Amino acid sequence: GHALAARLIARILDGLAVLDDLDALAGGAAPPPPVAEAVARGCGLAAVDTARGLLLHRATVDGGRIADYRIVAPTEWNLHPEGALATVLAGGAATDSDNLRRRAELLIIAIDPCVPYDLRIEEVGHA
């Protein structure tokens, strides 16, 4: 019921943490090490916490050359059919299509503001 408010509060808290980190860096503190790990011989995984969520990079090296490189962007988590947006939308009731559209647009912007979207609302009959 309060998922949007919780997400916005979390975003504000993340912003405040970033300001603290910037103050520490300006004071001479060392930057935090990246979260990266070799998961197998010639294969590495890195995670970066971004404003939109977790960004994953996976690289495989063979013979000194990149053989495979994959990225899982926050959008893939956020807009997945079982992701944050679908979960929040499925949990609420809309009084009409205008109300549903307004709610969905606010959620999309709050969850993943960097992604252009085309929102279509289809009414389905009840059995």
Coordinates of C-alpha atoms in Angstrom, one line a residue:
G1 CA 0.0 0.0 0.0
H2 CA 2.9 2.4 0.7
A3 CA 5.5 1.0 -1.7
L4 CA 5.8 4.2 -3.6
A5 CA 6.4 6.3 -0.5
A6 CA 8.8 3.7 0.8
R7 CA 10.8 3.8 -2.4
L8 CA 10.9 7.6 -2.4
I9 CA 12.1 7.7 1.2
A10 CA 14.8 5.1 0.3
R11 CA 15.9 7.3 -2.6
I12 CA 16.2 10.3 -0.3
L13 CA 18.2 8.3 2.3
D14 CA 20.5 7.0 -0.5
G15 CA 21.0 10.6 -1.6
L16 CA 22.0 11.6 1.9
A17 CA 24.4 8.7 2.1
V18 CA 26.0 9.8 -1.2
L19 CA 26.4 13.3 0.3
D20 CA 28.2 11.8 3.3
D21 CA 30.4 9.8 0.9
L22 CA 31.3 12.9 -1.1
D23 CA 32.1 14.8 2.1
A24 CA 34.4 11.9 3.2
L25 CA 36.1 11.8 -0.3
A26 CA 36.6 15.6 -0.2
G27 CA 38.2 15.2 3.2
G28 CA 40.8 12.8 1.8
A29 CA 39.1 9.4 2.5
A30 CA 39.8 6.6 0.0
P31 CA 36.9 5.7 -2.3
P32 CA 35.3 2.4 -1.5
P33 CA 36.6 -0.5 -3.5
P34 CA 34.4 -1.8 -6.4
V35 CA 32.3 -4.9 -5.8
A36 CA 33.9 -7.2 -8.2
E37 CA 34.9 -10.8 -8.0
A38 CA 36.3 -13.6 -10.2
V39 CA 33.6 -16.2 -10.3
A40 CA 35.6 -18.7 -12.4
R41 CA 38.9 -18.8 -14.3
G42 CA 38.6 -16.0 -16.9
C43 CA 35.2 -14.9 -15.7
G44 CA 34.4 -11.9 -13.5
L45 CA 31.3 -10.3 -12.0
A46 CA 30.9 -6.7 -10.8
A47 CA 28.0 -5.0 -9.1
V48 CA 27.4 -1.3 -9.0
D49 CA 24.7 0.3 -6.9
T50 CA 23.1 3.1 -9.0
A51 CA 20.3 5.5 -8.5
R52 CA 17.9 3.2 -10.3
G53 CA 19.1 0.0 -8.6
L54 CA 21.7 -2.7 -8.9
L55 CA 23.7 -2.8 -12.2
L56 CA 25.6 -6.1 -12.9
H57 CA 28.5 -6.6 -15.3
R58 CA 29.8 -10.1 -16.3
A59 CA 32.8 -10.6 -18.5
T60 CA 34.5 -13.7 -19.7
V61 CA 38.1 -13.5 -21.1
D62 CA 39.6 -16.2 -23.3
G63 CA 43.1 -15.9 -24.7
G64 CA 43.5 -12.3 -23.5
R65 CA 40.3 -11.2 -25.4
I66 CA 36.8 -10.5 -24.1
A67 CA 34.8 -13.6 -25.2
D68 CA 31.5 -12.6 -23.6
Y69 CA 30.2 -9.5 -21.9
R70 CA 26.8 -9.1 -20.4
I71 CA 25.0 -6.4 -18.5
V72 CA 21.9 -6.7 -16.3
A73 CA 20.5 -3.2 -15.9
P74 CA 18.2 -2.0 -13.1
T75 CA 15.4 -1.6 -15.7
E76 CA 15.5 -5.4 -16.2
W77 CA 14.8 -5.9 -12.5
N78 CA 12.4 -2.9 -12.1
L79 CA 10.2 -3.6 -15.1
H80 CA 10.3 -7.4 -15.2
P81 CA 6.9 -9.0 -15.2
E82 CA 7.6 -10.1 -11.6
G83 CA 9.6 -7.0 -10.7
A84 CA 8.9 -3.9 -8.5
L85 CA 6.5 -2.2 -10.9
A86 CA 4.3 -5.2 -11.6
T87 CA 4.3 -6.1 -7.9
V88 CA 3.1 -2.7 -6.7
L89 CA 0.5 -2.3 -9.5
A90 CA -0.9 -5.8 -8.8
G91 CA -1.4 -4.9 -5.2
G92 CA -3.7 -2.0 -5.7
A93 CA -7.2 -1.3 -7.0
A94 CA -8.1 1.4 -9.4
T95 CA -11.5 3.1 -9.4
D96 CA -11.2 3.9 -13.2
S97 CA -8.8 3.8 -16.1
D98 CA -7.7 7.5 -15.5
N99 CA -6.9 6.7 -11.9
L100 CA -5.0 3.6 -12.9
R101 CA -3.1 5.5 -15.6
R102 CA -2.1 8.3 -13.1
R103 CA -1.0 5.7 -10.5
A104 CA 1.0 3.7 -13.1
E105 CA 2.7 6.8 -14.5
L106 CA 3.8 8.0 -11.0
L107 CA 5.1 4.5 -10.2
I108 CA 7.0 4.2 -13.5
I109 CA 8.6 7.6 -12.9
A110 CA 9.4 6.8 -9.3
I111 CA 10.8 3.3 -10.0
D112 CA 12.8 4.0 -13.2
P113 CA 12.7 7.6 -14.4
C114 CA 15.3 7.2 -17.1
V115 CA 13.3 4.9 -19.3
P116 CA 10.9 6.1 -22.0
Y117 CA 7.6 4.2 -21.9
D118 CA 4.3 3.7 -23.7
L119 CA 1.6 2.9 -21.3
R120 CA -1.5 1.2 -22.6
I121 CA -4.4 0.3 -20.4
E122 CA -6.7 -2.5 -21.6
E123 CA -10.0 -3.2 -19.9
V124 CA -10.7 -6.9 -19.5
G125 CA -14.1 -8.4 -18.8
H126 CA -14.9 -10.1 -15.5
A127 CA -16.1 -13.6 -15.6

